[in-house]
């Protein structure tokens, strides 16, 4: 009871007191009316449900009958396939094709023993232009006179167009014994001398006769259909293309016309519906389910409704019109018992539901009358708490130091706290309803903000960005975190923005950048000094090596050792000279430079570094490229920065491919492609930002790509990149693409 009270207290704690009294006054009438409507709805739904249950059960039962009919049809087709396969195999036997007297009888008896259980009554083999036939049946093998129809099959088989074909006759009655009638069919295949054996090593390809299987159609079909049971008493029957019963549980129907047999059995019943189903659907080769009126079922004589499912049996190729049809039938009374049990359980359930509704309605009325006064006081209490909570929330937002605002999908500001209004120096009515791009943001910053809003709406995730704004002529930097706001259904309706002034942080970053720049300049000066100091001993080493080489014999070990000293000293001298060319400070001086020459110069400097990191360098430099207008030293700095980043990305080794080519007729394109791990998605928008680096502390300054971007754009060019990580592709790596305009000399 306490739980029920808590439920109603929670349900009504937001209803105004004036409404609550009126609600209690009319609640009793409302509950009675609702209960009456629910009872009527339940009764209607119960009737509709019972009707639907009957339809569903009947339909499901008939679908199960269709599965039985389909299975029976396929099984009969398989039986026919076995017979046709044995017939074809017998026609390929050399003993048959070449009339081997010793073996022909044994071969025919062997085949008959294999397929007599499939309904084959006899095997006949007729040779060309002979009055007798070879026969194998239950009595063994013998030679007998031919029938006129045997000669008809012989003429058919002798035609070259029928070579390899199988002929199946219509089903017809034959008297076996004194008065026992069977429904038989004949299946024939031409025999040509195409096989070989020891006696006939070469096939003659002459016509050799025809083999005929005489098949008991009823026996072949009954093998499959006799044991079919649908429900408790349902059974199967089969008709041919003419509508003749080939099989029926009541043997008196077998061999009779299905349309006439029923009428003779019960002339007082109209069989128009089953006749229409047979004529329009079954004999047309269709499959499906339906119902019809019958006058008997397994010995019970009475007019009844039966369910029927039927499926076609293909005798030869599909579409040639040679079909039988199998039907599975059962009286509707088979499922009436099950439907009755279901409906009884359903009515009992409906009664329980109705009783529960009546009891629940009375209980609710009693509890509402008992707790109406306490709930009224609770509503007033909760209303006060809600107002207090709302005031606390407003106070928290308004007194926050951060700029807190909300914007919609189009970027229109819908609310902003006092800190935001104070920061922008505007009144609330001047901010609300304005687009975020109209309040002090430049074009690029506004586009960045709107892009972030779109991504938050689409991806429903938080996003943090930093961008500059201009207020009364001064530049400030705001770091803003955007997060999605959703309604009670989880549908996004706005974005919450919490921004913070990071101008002082940006200033510190610029100071750090200047410090790193000065540090790099000092390192360059130190490198130049070290290089000069190394040059002096190198000059002495080379000088003395040259003097000693003049005195040593060329074929001596001393000569070889001196040449080795000279070779490595020259390598060291070349490295020092390249280091001096990079370390030497020069003023920015634009000139016409050869991109290929600059790449070769940079390659010489980094050659040893690449080798130490197990990285192969491939240069694909196009000849006769036009020159570009740029500072050679700065361009070499750009190339060196990109190569250093590639080395860092290919930990453990890889391949660095440098390509130059003409980009259209207006520019020179340079590509640096590595096989590293690629750039992560979250870093791709930041790699050209100053001081941004993914390297560990002490391994990078975050200035390389930023400085390179400034140098390239200063020359009127562009620098872009393409990258793939292991999450995106099996082949990973990054390619930086630098395009510079060709100089007009």
XYZ file of C-alpha atoms in Angstrom:
745
model
C 0.000 0.000 0.000
C 2.846 2.354 0.787
C 4.303 1.796 -2.692
C 0.952 2.587 -4.294
C 0.703 5.793 -2.274
C 4.200 6.830 -3.325
C 3.208 6.231 -6.936
C 0.226 8.576 -6.757
C 2.191 11.159 -4.830
C 4.804 11.168 -7.580
C 2.196 11.165 -10.335
C 0.396 14.252 -8.997
C 3.211 16.291 -7.501
C 3.215 18.750 -10.439
C -0.578 19.344 -10.585
C -1.627 22.880 -9.439
C -3.721 22.898 -6.283
C -6.745 24.527 -7.971
C -6.785 21.818 -10.625
C -6.283 19.049 -8.102
C -9.496 19.785 -6.155
C -11.514 19.830 -9.371
C -9.891 16.589 -10.481
C -10.772 14.788 -7.231
C -14.362 15.972 -7.511
C -14.915 14.374 -10.915
C -12.442 11.513 -10.618
C -15.017 8.916 -9.637
C -17.151 9.581 -12.722
C -14.076 9.545 -14.928
C -12.887 6.178 -13.568
C -16.328 4.582 -14.030
C -16.502 5.851 -17.614
C -12.980 4.657 -18.400
C -13.701 1.205 -16.917
C -16.877 0.872 -18.997
C -15.024 1.812 -22.175
C -12.218 -0.634 -21.341
C -14.713 -3.449 -20.806
C -16.326 -2.811 -24.194
C -12.915 -2.637 -25.847
C -11.824 -5.900 -24.205
C -14.982 -7.704 -25.326
C -14.567 -6.408 -28.884
C -10.888 -7.306 -28.923
C -11.716 -10.759 -27.522
C -14.165 -11.415 -30.360
C -11.755 -10.132 -32.980
C -8.907 -12.079 -31.390
C -10.865 -15.338 -31.382
C -11.689 -14.829 -35.032
C -8.066 -14.012 -35.834
C -6.793 -17.012 -33.872
C -9.038 -19.303 -35.889
C -7.794 -17.809 -39.163
C -4.159 -18.051 -38.056
C -4.433 -21.655 -36.862
C -6.245 -22.750 -40.031
C -3.712 -20.937 -42.209
C -0.782 -22.412 -40.273
C -2.255 -25.925 -40.532
C -2.730 -25.543 -44.283
C 0.848 -24.268 -44.657
C 2.068 -27.397 -42.888
C -0.018 -29.455 -45.319
C 1.652 -27.567 -48.185
C 5.061 -28.559 -46.827
C 3.926 -32.206 -46.818
C 2.645 -31.868 -50.409
C 5.887 -30.256 -51.555
C 7.940 -32.973 -49.891
C 5.824 -35.708 -51.469
C 6.119 -34.092 -54.929
C 9.899 -33.832 -54.647
C 10.136 -37.440 -53.404
C 8.080 -38.739 -56.350
C 10.257 -36.698 -58.722
C 13.317 -38.269 -57.077
C 11.822 -41.750 -57.631
C 11.322 -40.921 -61.312
C 14.872 -39.576 -61.489
C 16.224 -42.868 -60.095
C 14.300 -44.825 -62.732
C 15.472 -42.519 -65.553
C 19.062 -42.723 -64.284
C 18.993 -46.536 -64.258
C 17.446 -46.488 -67.744
C 20.231 -44.233 -69.060
C 22.936 -46.340 -67.394
C 21.505 -49.536 -68.947
C 21.499 -47.900 -72.403
C 25.228 -47.181 -72.032
C 26.129 -50.815 -71.286
C 28.284 -52.343 -74.094
C 26.542 -55.701 -73.617
C 23.252 -53.986 -74.569
C 24.605 -51.791 -77.355
C 26.434 -54.675 -79.160
C 23.860 -57.491 -78.481
C 26.278 -59.625 -76.457
C 24.124 -62.747 -75.989
C 26.002 -64.051 -72.970
C 25.939 -60.813 -71.012
C 22.754 -59.060 -72.158
C 20.387 -61.163 -70.045
C 22.477 -60.887 -66.881
C 22.797 -57.123 -67.362
C 19.032 -56.677 -67.737
C 18.266 -58.957 -64.771
C 20.768 -57.045 -62.615
C 19.168 -53.679 -63.466
C 15.653 -55.062 -62.857
C 16.661 -56.353 -59.409
C 17.900 -52.855 -58.510
C 14.759 -50.927 -59.464
C 11.825 -53.312 -59.124
C 11.115 -51.797 -55.692
C 10.626 -48.435 -57.458
C 7.589 -49.871 -59.291
C 9.266 -51.156 -62.488
C 7.286 -54.175 -63.740
C 9.487 -55.168 -66.681
C 12.391 -54.076 -68.867
C 12.034 -54.506 -72.650
C 14.865 -54.149 -75.172
C 13.887 -54.111 -78.865
C 16.565 -54.553 -81.513
C 16.146 -52.934 -84.951
C 14.367 -54.972 -87.652
C 13.791 -58.056 -85.450
C 10.364 -59.461 -84.472
C 11.397 -60.400 -80.918
C 12.236 -58.437 -77.812
C 14.528 -59.038 -74.834
C 12.496 -59.045 -71.600
C 13.493 -58.993 -67.920
C 10.816 -59.198 -65.177
C 10.114 -61.088 -61.964
C 10.353 -64.381 -63.906
C 13.878 -63.633 -65.110
C 15.204 -63.006 -68.630
C 13.552 -64.291 -71.820
C 13.032 -63.459 -75.472
C 9.430 -62.617 -76.408
C 7.397 -61.294 -79.324
C 7.202 -57.531 -79.775
C 4.032 -55.475 -79.385
C 2.905 -52.943 -82.002
C 3.654 -50.114 -79.561
C 7.217 -51.496 -79.204
C 7.766 -50.831 -82.887
C 6.426 -47.295 -82.437
C 9.045 -46.665 -79.748
C 11.695 -48.209 -82.074
C 10.800 -45.762 -84.848
C 10.951 -42.855 -82.370
C 14.352 -43.942 -81.058
C 15.845 -44.332 -84.570
C 15.416 -40.626 -85.267
C 18.696 -38.813 -84.744
C 17.018 -35.823 -83.118
C 15.826 -38.061 -80.247
C 19.291 -39.389 -79.465
C 19.930 -38.878 -75.729
C 16.274 -37.986 -75.000
C 13.866 -39.826 -72.695
C 10.222 -40.498 -73.608
C 7.526 -40.878 -70.918
C 4.076 -42.088 -71.933
C 0.719 -41.224 -70.458
C -0.567 -43.484 -67.658
C -2.915 -46.217 -68.940
C -4.600 -49.274 -67.369
C -3.234 -52.763 -68.039
C -4.678 -56.101 -66.892
C -2.106 -58.229 -65.061
C -3.097 -61.802 -64.282
C -6.763 -62.750 -64.607
C -8.518 -59.509 -63.587
C -5.989 -57.379 -61.652
C -5.642 -53.958 -63.283
C -2.592 -51.747 -62.910
C -1.962 -48.147 -63.974
C 1.301 -48.258 -65.888
C 3.499 -45.886 -67.828
C 6.351 -46.539 -70.236
C 9.703 -44.780 -70.106
C 11.960 -45.279 -73.156
C 15.456 -44.236 -74.217
C 17.284 -44.783 -77.586
C 20.359 -47.057 -77.621
C 23.361 -46.134 -79.785
C 26.701 -47.893 -79.981
C 28.752 -45.212 -78.191
C 30.455 -47.259 -75.423
C 33.593 -49.406 -75.688
C 34.895 -52.563 -74.034
C 37.534 -55.225 -74.751
C 35.445 -56.744 -77.530
C 34.576 -53.406 -79.069
C 37.487 -51.024 -78.553
C 36.103 -48.518 -81.080
C 32.569 -47.092 -80.867
C 30.599 -47.418 -84.144
C 27.935 -44.804 -83.251
C 25.270 -46.934 -84.966
C 21.653 -47.122 -83.851
C 21.189 -50.216 -81.677
C 17.548 -50.199 -80.558
C 15.385 -48.912 -77.718
C 15.024 -49.809 -74.006
C 11.577 -49.514 -72.398
C 10.806 -49.574 -68.672
C 7.200 -50.518 -67.851
C 6.440 -48.788 -64.517
C 3.538 -49.330 -62.103
C 2.683 -45.642 -61.521
C 0.495 -46.384 -58.502
C 3.197 -48.436 -56.764
C 5.849 -45.797 -57.442
C 3.628 -43.040 -56.026
C 2.288 -45.074 -53.089
C 5.833 -45.669 -51.888
C 5.872 -41.987 -50.896
C 2.224 -40.991 -50.325
C 0.792 -44.043 -48.523
C 2.224 -43.086 -45.106
C 1.479 -39.333 -45.277
C -0.621 -38.125 -42.329
C -1.841 -34.563 -41.937
C -3.069 -34.073 -38.404
C -4.751 -37.242 -37.135
C -6.604 -38.514 -40.217
C -5.459 -36.366 -43.164
C -4.100 -38.156 -46.250
C -2.665 -37.548 -49.738
C -3.883 -38.336 -53.262
C -2.350 -37.847 -56.734
C -3.901 -37.081 -60.126
C -2.337 -36.994 -63.594
C -2.682 -34.393 -66.349
C -6.090 -35.827 -67.364
C -7.454 -35.701 -63.814
C -7.242 -39.452 -63.228
C -6.559 -40.665 -59.690
C -3.123 -42.315 -59.764
C -3.264 -42.884 -56.014
C -5.963 -42.553 -53.359
C -6.335 -44.164 -49.900
C -9.721 -45.466 -51.078
C -8.629 -47.935 -53.763
C -11.957 -47.779 -55.602
C -10.998 -44.284 -56.799
C -7.653 -45.324 -58.365
C -7.842 -45.209 -62.149
C -11.087 -43.204 -62.173
C -11.659 -39.662 -63.362
C -11.486 -37.433 -60.264
C -14.225 -35.154 -61.577
C -16.676 -38.025 -62.096
C -15.712 -40.303 -59.184
C -16.821 -37.837 -56.493
C -20.099 -37.156 -58.272
C -20.838 -40.882 -58.513
C -20.062 -41.346 -54.798
C -22.180 -38.401 -53.531
C -24.443 -36.945 -56.232
C -26.261 -34.774 -53.650
C -23.171 -32.644 -52.894
C -21.789 -29.928 -55.140
C -18.100 -30.517 -55.869
C -17.778 -27.349 -57.952
C -15.070 -25.839 -55.727
C -12.706 -28.855 -55.714
C -13.323 -29.321 -59.457
C -12.348 -25.703 -60.037
C -9.207 -26.116 -57.869
C -8.187 -29.199 -59.854
C -8.866 -27.659 -63.250
C -7.631 -24.091 -62.739
C -4.700 -24.719 -60.393
C -3.595 -28.341 -59.935
C -3.750 -29.383 -63.606
C -2.167 -26.034 -64.552
C 0.946 -26.894 -62.540
C 0.376 -24.407 -59.683
C 0.880 -25.000 -55.970
C -1.054 -23.475 -53.093
C -3.665 -23.978 -50.360
C -7.461 -23.750 -50.251
C -10.595 -25.567 -48.978
C -13.555 -27.464 -50.428
C -16.688 -29.378 -49.432
C -16.497 -33.175 -49.327
C -18.993 -35.918 -48.435
C -16.727 -38.464 -46.743
C -13.430 -38.948 -44.987
C -11.812 -42.275 -44.068
C -15.111 -44.214 -43.895
C -17.130 -41.411 -42.308
C -20.009 -40.399 -44.614
C -21.051 -36.802 -43.946
C -20.838 -33.393 -45.600
C -17.748 -31.634 -44.270
C -15.302 -28.878 -45.027
C -11.738 -29.961 -45.882
C -8.470 -28.071 -46.109
C -6.294 -28.857 -49.139
C -2.668 -28.128 -50.062
C -1.315 -29.107 -53.480
C 2.016 -29.145 -55.331
C 2.969 -30.133 -58.934
C 5.151 -33.112 -59.924
C 7.382 -32.484 -62.968
C 7.832 -35.634 -65.098
C 10.390 -34.155 -67.506
C 11.864 -30.677 -67.938
C 9.984 -27.860 -66.249
C 7.597 -26.120 -68.639
C 6.973 -29.018 -71.051
C 3.433 -29.511 -69.690
C 3.986 -33.093 -68.474
C 2.888 -32.812 -64.837
C 1.024 -34.668 -62.112
C -0.251 -33.059 -58.938
C -0.182 -34.281 -55.335
C -2.738 -33.064 -52.784
C -2.754 -33.344 -48.977
C -6.226 -32.960 -47.398
C -7.690 -32.997 -43.901
C -11.071 -31.990 -42.437
C -11.316 -28.689 -40.581
C -12.526 -30.667 -37.576
C -8.884 -31.785 -37.159
C -8.050 -28.352 -35.745
C -11.371 -27.329 -34.192
C -10.425 -29.011 -30.915
C -7.163 -27.076 -30.682
C -8.924 -23.817 -31.574
C -11.621 -24.502 -28.957
C -8.998 -25.007 -26.212
C -7.221 -21.800 -27.198
C -10.454 -19.792 -27.160
C -11.436 -21.167 -23.721
C -8.065 -20.082 -22.313
C -8.455 -16.710 -24.002
C -11.935 -16.120 -22.513
C -10.640 -17.063 -19.058
C -7.798 -14.586 -19.468
C -10.214 -11.860 -20.579
C -12.362 -12.542 -17.515
C -9.335 -12.175 -15.255
C -8.387 -8.909 -16.962
C -11.916 -7.532 -16.618
C -12.015 -8.446 -12.940
C -8.610 -6.832 -12.423
C -9.781 -3.636 -14.139
C -12.932 -3.430 -12.002
C -11.030 -4.150 -8.814
C -8.258 -1.717 -9.786
C -10.751 1.050 -10.581
C -12.498 0.652 -7.220
C -9.159 0.542 -5.417
C -7.963 3.701 -7.153
C -11.145 5.572 -6.234
C -10.804 4.517 -2.589
C -7.148 5.514 -2.423
C -7.746 8.842 -4.183
C -10.483 9.797 -1.736
C -8.260 8.808 1.171
C -5.124 10.582 0.034
C -6.564 13.620 -1.735
C -5.809 16.034 1.089
C -2.273 14.743 1.704
C -1.472 14.858 -2.014
C -2.719 18.439 -2.211
C -0.250 19.452 0.499
C 2.488 17.446 -1.208
C 1.845 19.265 -4.508
C 2.270 22.621 -2.803
C 5.471 21.411 -1.124
C 6.961 20.054 -4.334
C 6.033 23.204 -6.243
C 7.983 25.257 -3.751
C 10.979 22.926 -4.000
C 10.850 23.125 -7.792
C 10.918 26.923 -7.730
C 13.790 26.835 -5.246
C 15.720 24.394 -7.453
C 15.111 26.547 -10.505
C 16.363 29.642 -8.671
C 19.496 27.760 -7.574
C 20.140 26.659 -11.137
C 19.718 30.194 -12.474
C 21.999 31.556 -9.751
C 24.655 28.958 -10.556
C 24.588 29.743 -14.289
C 24.416 33.512 -13.883
C 27.261 33.696 -11.345
C 29.622 31.351 -13.192
C 32.865 32.916 -14.421
C 32.709 31.020 -17.715
C 30.625 32.137 -20.676
C 27.623 29.764 -20.808
C 25.225 29.918 -23.752
C 22.965 27.742 -25.934
C 22.596 27.790 -29.723
C 20.355 25.971 -32.183
C 21.246 24.008 -35.323
C 21.511 27.182 -37.444
C 23.931 28.808 -35.009
C 21.389 31.233 -33.495
C 22.043 32.067 -29.819
C 19.025 31.206 -27.653
C 20.423 32.058 -24.183
C 23.565 33.464 -22.485
C 24.561 34.063 -18.866
C 25.668 37.349 -17.322
C 29.391 36.561 -17.655
C 28.931 36.193 -21.422
C 26.996 39.447 -21.727
C 29.668 41.252 -19.675
C 32.511 39.764 -21.746
C 30.985 40.826 -25.066
C 29.816 44.168 -23.630
C 26.259 43.795 -24.931
C 22.741 43.640 -23.538
C 20.732 40.436 -23.484
C 18.368 41.566 -26.246
C 21.376 42.393 -28.434
C 22.711 38.830 -28.127
C 19.637 36.584 -28.057
C 18.433 35.759 -31.577
C 21.746 36.717 -33.198
C 23.867 34.283 -35.185
C 27.106 33.284 -33.465
C 29.058 34.625 -36.433
C 27.683 38.137 -35.882
C 29.159 38.743 -32.421
C 32.816 39.704 -32.780
C 33.931 36.497 -34.553
C 35.834 36.899 -37.814
C 34.799 34.884 -40.869
C 37.168 31.953 -40.202
C 36.315 31.742 -36.495
C 32.579 31.871 -37.207
C 32.900 29.077 -39.781
C 34.877 26.993 -37.260
C 32.204 27.515 -34.602
C 29.321 26.583 -36.948
C 31.197 23.506 -38.155
C 31.680 22.370 -34.558
C 27.945 22.867 -33.864
C 27.024 20.747 -36.912
C 29.393 17.965 -35.834
C 27.976 17.936 -32.299
C 24.416 17.695 -33.682
C 25.346 14.906 -36.136
C 27.660 12.847 -33.911
C 25.982 13.660 -30.542
C 29.393 14.020 -28.904
C 31.236 16.864 -27.216
C 33.762 18.964 -29.144
C 36.308 21.511 -27.967
C 37.764 24.285 -30.139
C 39.781 27.480 -29.682
C 39.413 30.535 -31.927
C 40.097 34.316 -31.841
C 37.507 37.085 -31.502
C 37.765 40.869 -31.741
C 36.194 43.048 -29.046
C 36.526 46.828 -29.267
C 39.684 46.492 -31.364
C 41.429 43.968 -29.061
C 41.986 40.326 -29.936
C 40.964 37.651 -27.451
C 41.091 33.871 -27.600
C 38.164 31.720 -26.441
C 38.317 27.998 -25.706
C 34.788 26.622 -26.119
C 33.435 23.182 -25.253
C 30.249 22.235 -27.136
C 27.928 19.443 -25.920
C 24.506 18.283 -27.095
C 21.211 18.987 -25.271
C 18.363 16.513 -25.782
C 14.681 16.476 -24.880
C 12.860 13.755 -22.929
C 12.750 11.594 -26.078
C 16.487 11.843 -26.613
C 16.114 14.113 -29.657
C 18.759 16.915 -29.917
C 17.277 20.393 -29.800
C 20.226 22.679 -28.926
C 23.937 22.804 -28.175
C 25.339 23.976 -24.830
C 28.500 26.048 -25.109
C 30.846 26.730 -22.183
C 33.615 29.173 -23.199
C 36.661 30.438 -21.300
C 39.029 33.308 -22.038
C 42.459 31.790 -22.778
C 44.097 34.937 -24.143
C 46.798 34.843 -21.431
C 47.491 31.179 -22.277
C 47.930 32.084 -25.934
C 50.371 34.851 -25.032
C 52.428 32.391 -23.011
C 52.366 29.998 -25.968
C 53.684 32.733 -28.278
C 56.435 33.550 -25.767
C 57.357 29.860 -25.615
C 57.391 29.789 -29.420
C 59.780 32.747 -29.469
C 61.933 31.014 -26.852
C 62.065 27.852 -28.949
C 62.879 29.891 -32.053
C 65.751 31.671 -30.280
C 66.915 28.312 -28.939
C 66.939 26.868 -32.453
C 68.912 29.898 -33.693
C 71.456 29.414 -30.878
C 71.735 25.753 -31.767
C 72.379 26.727 -35.386
C 75.170 29.088 -34.305
C 76.640 26.402 -32.069
C 76.459 23.875 -34.924
C 78.277 26.300 -37.232
C 81.051 26.749 -34.662
C 81.401 23.025 -34.132
C 81.519 22.463 -37.885
C 84.338 25.002 -38.284
C 86.283 23.334 -35.469
C 85.891 19.928 -37.122
C 87.028 21.268 -40.499
C 90.555 22.047 -39.230
C 91.532 18.493 -38.149
C 89.817 17.134 -41.265
C 92.058 19.332 -43.426
C 95.166 17.980 -41.637
C 93.947 14.370 -42.026
C 93.353 14.827 -45.752
C 96.664 16.650 -46.258
C 98.794 14.057 -44.527
C 96.837 11.236 -46.188
C 97.625 12.750 -49.580
C 101.330 13.037 -48.740
C 101.527 9.444 -47.504
C 99.669 8.176 -50.595
C 102.395 9.659 -52.817
C 105.043 7.645 -50.955
C 103.154 4.327 -50.669
C 103.077 1.720 -53.393
C 99.584 1.314 -54.977
C 99.672 -2.447 -54.480
C 100.543 -2.315 -50.769
C 98.307 -2.712 -47.699
C 99.422 0.732 -46.474
C 98.078 2.297 -49.676
C 94.660 0.629 -49.205
C 94.440 1.799 -45.569
C 95.343 5.374 -46.566
C 92.659 5.383 -49.272
C 90.101 4.208 -46.683
C 91.142 7.068 -44.346
C 90.876 9.540 -47.213
C 87.405 8.228 -48.241
C 85.877 8.581 -44.773
C 87.523 11.949 -44.176
C 85.977 13.229 -47.407
C 82.562 11.911 -46.292
C 82.944 13.744 -42.987
C 83.985 16.912 -44.826
C 80.873 16.727 -47.048
C 78.585 16.323 -44.029
C 80.239 19.308 -42.295
C 79.861 21.448 -45.404
C 76.146 20.582 -45.684
C 75.690 21.317 -41.978
C 77.349 24.720 -42.441
C 75.033 25.547 -45.338
C 71.969 24.916 -43.118
C 73.288 26.489 -39.957
C 74.454 29.707 -41.649
C 71.940 32.532 -41.090
C 70.877 34.367 -44.219
C 68.275 36.987 -44.805
C 65.137 36.042 -46.761
C 66.116 36.294 -50.391
C 63.866 35.141 -53.194
C 65.569 33.732 -56.240
C 64.911 31.264 -59.017
C 65.686 27.874 -57.522
C 65.742 24.297 -58.782
C 63.536 22.088 -56.612
C 65.436 18.933 -57.596
C 68.767 20.475 -56.575
C 67.338 21.465 -53.192
C 66.060 17.929 -52.616
C 69.444 16.455 -53.522
C 71.097 18.835 -51.043
C 68.712 17.879 -48.234
C 69.085 14.188 -49.078
C 72.829 14.401 -48.578
C 72.319 15.788 -45.068
C 69.772 13.182 -43.928
C 71.323 10.203 -45.720
C 73.119 8.877 -42.643
C 70.090 9.495 -40.390
C 67.839 7.537 -42.755
C 70.323 4.674 -42.900
C 70.588 4.528 -39.096
C 66.763 4.331 -38.841
C 66.595 1.546 -41.464
C 64.692 3.780 -43.915
C 65.113 3.500 -47.688
C 64.995 6.717 -49.719
C 63.471 6.560 -53.222
C 63.868 9.672 -55.398
C 61.654 10.049 -58.448
C 62.637 13.480 -59.733
C 61.306 14.654 -63.073
C 63.901 16.259 -65.322
C 63.672 19.759 -66.819
C 61.241 21.090 -64.248
C 60.642 24.861 -64.353
C 62.239 26.838 -61.561
C 60.253 28.387 -58.724
C 60.738 31.717 -56.977
C 61.610 31.143 -53.301
C 64.376 31.315 -50.701
C 66.566 28.225 -51.167
C 67.483 27.986 -47.481
C 63.861 28.256 -46.354
C 62.757 25.668 -48.910
C 65.442 23.261 -47.679
C 64.173 23.892 -44.135
C 60.644 22.882 -45.244
C 61.909 19.677 -46.858
C 64.023 18.832 -43.804
C 61.056 19.349 -41.426
C 58.837 17.002 -43.456
C 61.565 14.340 -43.724
C 62.193 14.482 -39.955
C 58.484 13.959 -39.318
C 58.511 10.971 -41.727
C 61.472 9.455 -39.843
C 59.547 9.797 -36.572
C 56.464 8.155 -38.143
C 58.428 5.125 -39.454
C 59.765 3.689 -36.213
C 61.427 0.396 -37.003
C 62.099 1.278 -40.644
C 60.216 1.915 -43.856
C 60.355 3.602 -47.262
C 60.394 7.353 -47.954
C 59.530 8.244 -51.550
C 60.219 11.780 -52.818
C 58.576 12.665 -56.124
C 58.704 15.842 -58.206
C 56.605 16.496 -61.289
C 54.941 19.223 -63.285
C 51.513 20.103 -61.927
C 49.573 21.188 -65.020
C 51.367 24.064 -66.740
C 51.413 26.431 -63.818
C 53.270 24.729 -60.966
C 55.759 22.237 -59.598
C 54.486 19.524 -57.277
C 56.664 17.786 -54.679
C 55.447 14.721 -52.766
C 56.969 13.159 -49.633
C 55.316 9.734 -49.086
C 56.192 7.615 -46.042
C 55.004 4.159 -44.939
C 54.471 5.141 -41.315
C 51.484 4.709 -39.040
C 49.507 7.660 -40.481
C 47.960 10.663 -38.730
C 45.045 10.001 -36.363
C 41.702 11.629 -37.192
C 41.666 13.772 -34.073
C 45.079 15.294 -34.971
C 44.486 16.081 -38.653
C 42.946 19.507 -38.120
C 45.757 20.593 -35.772
C 49.014 19.520 -37.413
C 49.688 22.995 -38.863
C 48.893 24.712 -35.537
C 51.889 26.316 -33.781
C 53.301 24.279 -30.851
C 51.099 21.273 -31.625
C 53.093 18.047 -31.563
C 52.448 14.353 -30.945
C 56.078 13.710 -30.043
C 57.285 13.184 -26.493
C 58.651 16.071 -24.449
C 62.132 16.899 -25.702
C 61.612 15.228 -29.110
C 59.756 18.040 -30.885
C 58.814 21.711 -30.577
C 55.571 21.708 -32.571
C 56.950 24.418 -34.904
C 58.138 22.404 -37.915
C 54.919 22.151 -39.920
C 53.679 25.552 -38.743
C 56.890 27.247 -39.990
C 56.763 25.175 -43.193
C 53.157 26.221 -43.803
C 54.136 29.881 -43.435
C 57.086 29.533 -45.817
C 55.065 27.779 -48.539
C 52.117 30.166 -48.392
C 54.519 33.133 -48.439
C 55.791 31.823 -51.776
C 52.230 31.593 -53.143
C 52.077 27.808 -52.854
C 50.020 25.249 -50.978
C 50.878 22.388 -48.652
C 48.371 19.578 -48.043
C 48.506 15.963 -46.945
C 46.885 12.587 -47.490
C 46.991 9.942 -44.755
C 45.701 6.467 -43.890
C 45.811 4.766 -40.479
C 45.464 1.039 -39.794
C 41.786 1.576 -38.883
C 41.146 2.935 -42.399
C 43.359 0.818 -44.646
C 45.745 -2.122 -44.663
C 48.371 0.148 -46.315
C 49.219 2.994 -43.916
C 51.287 6.133 -44.358
C 51.209 9.880 -44.978
C 51.958 11.903 -48.117
C 52.698 15.650 -47.891
C 52.054 17.499 -51.149
C 53.757 20.855 -51.813
C 52.714 22.807 -54.892
C 54.634 25.955 -55.904
C 53.875 28.210 -58.875
C 56.368 28.028 -61.722
C 58.445 31.191 -61.986
C 58.160 33.341 -65.107
C 61.751 34.355 -65.802
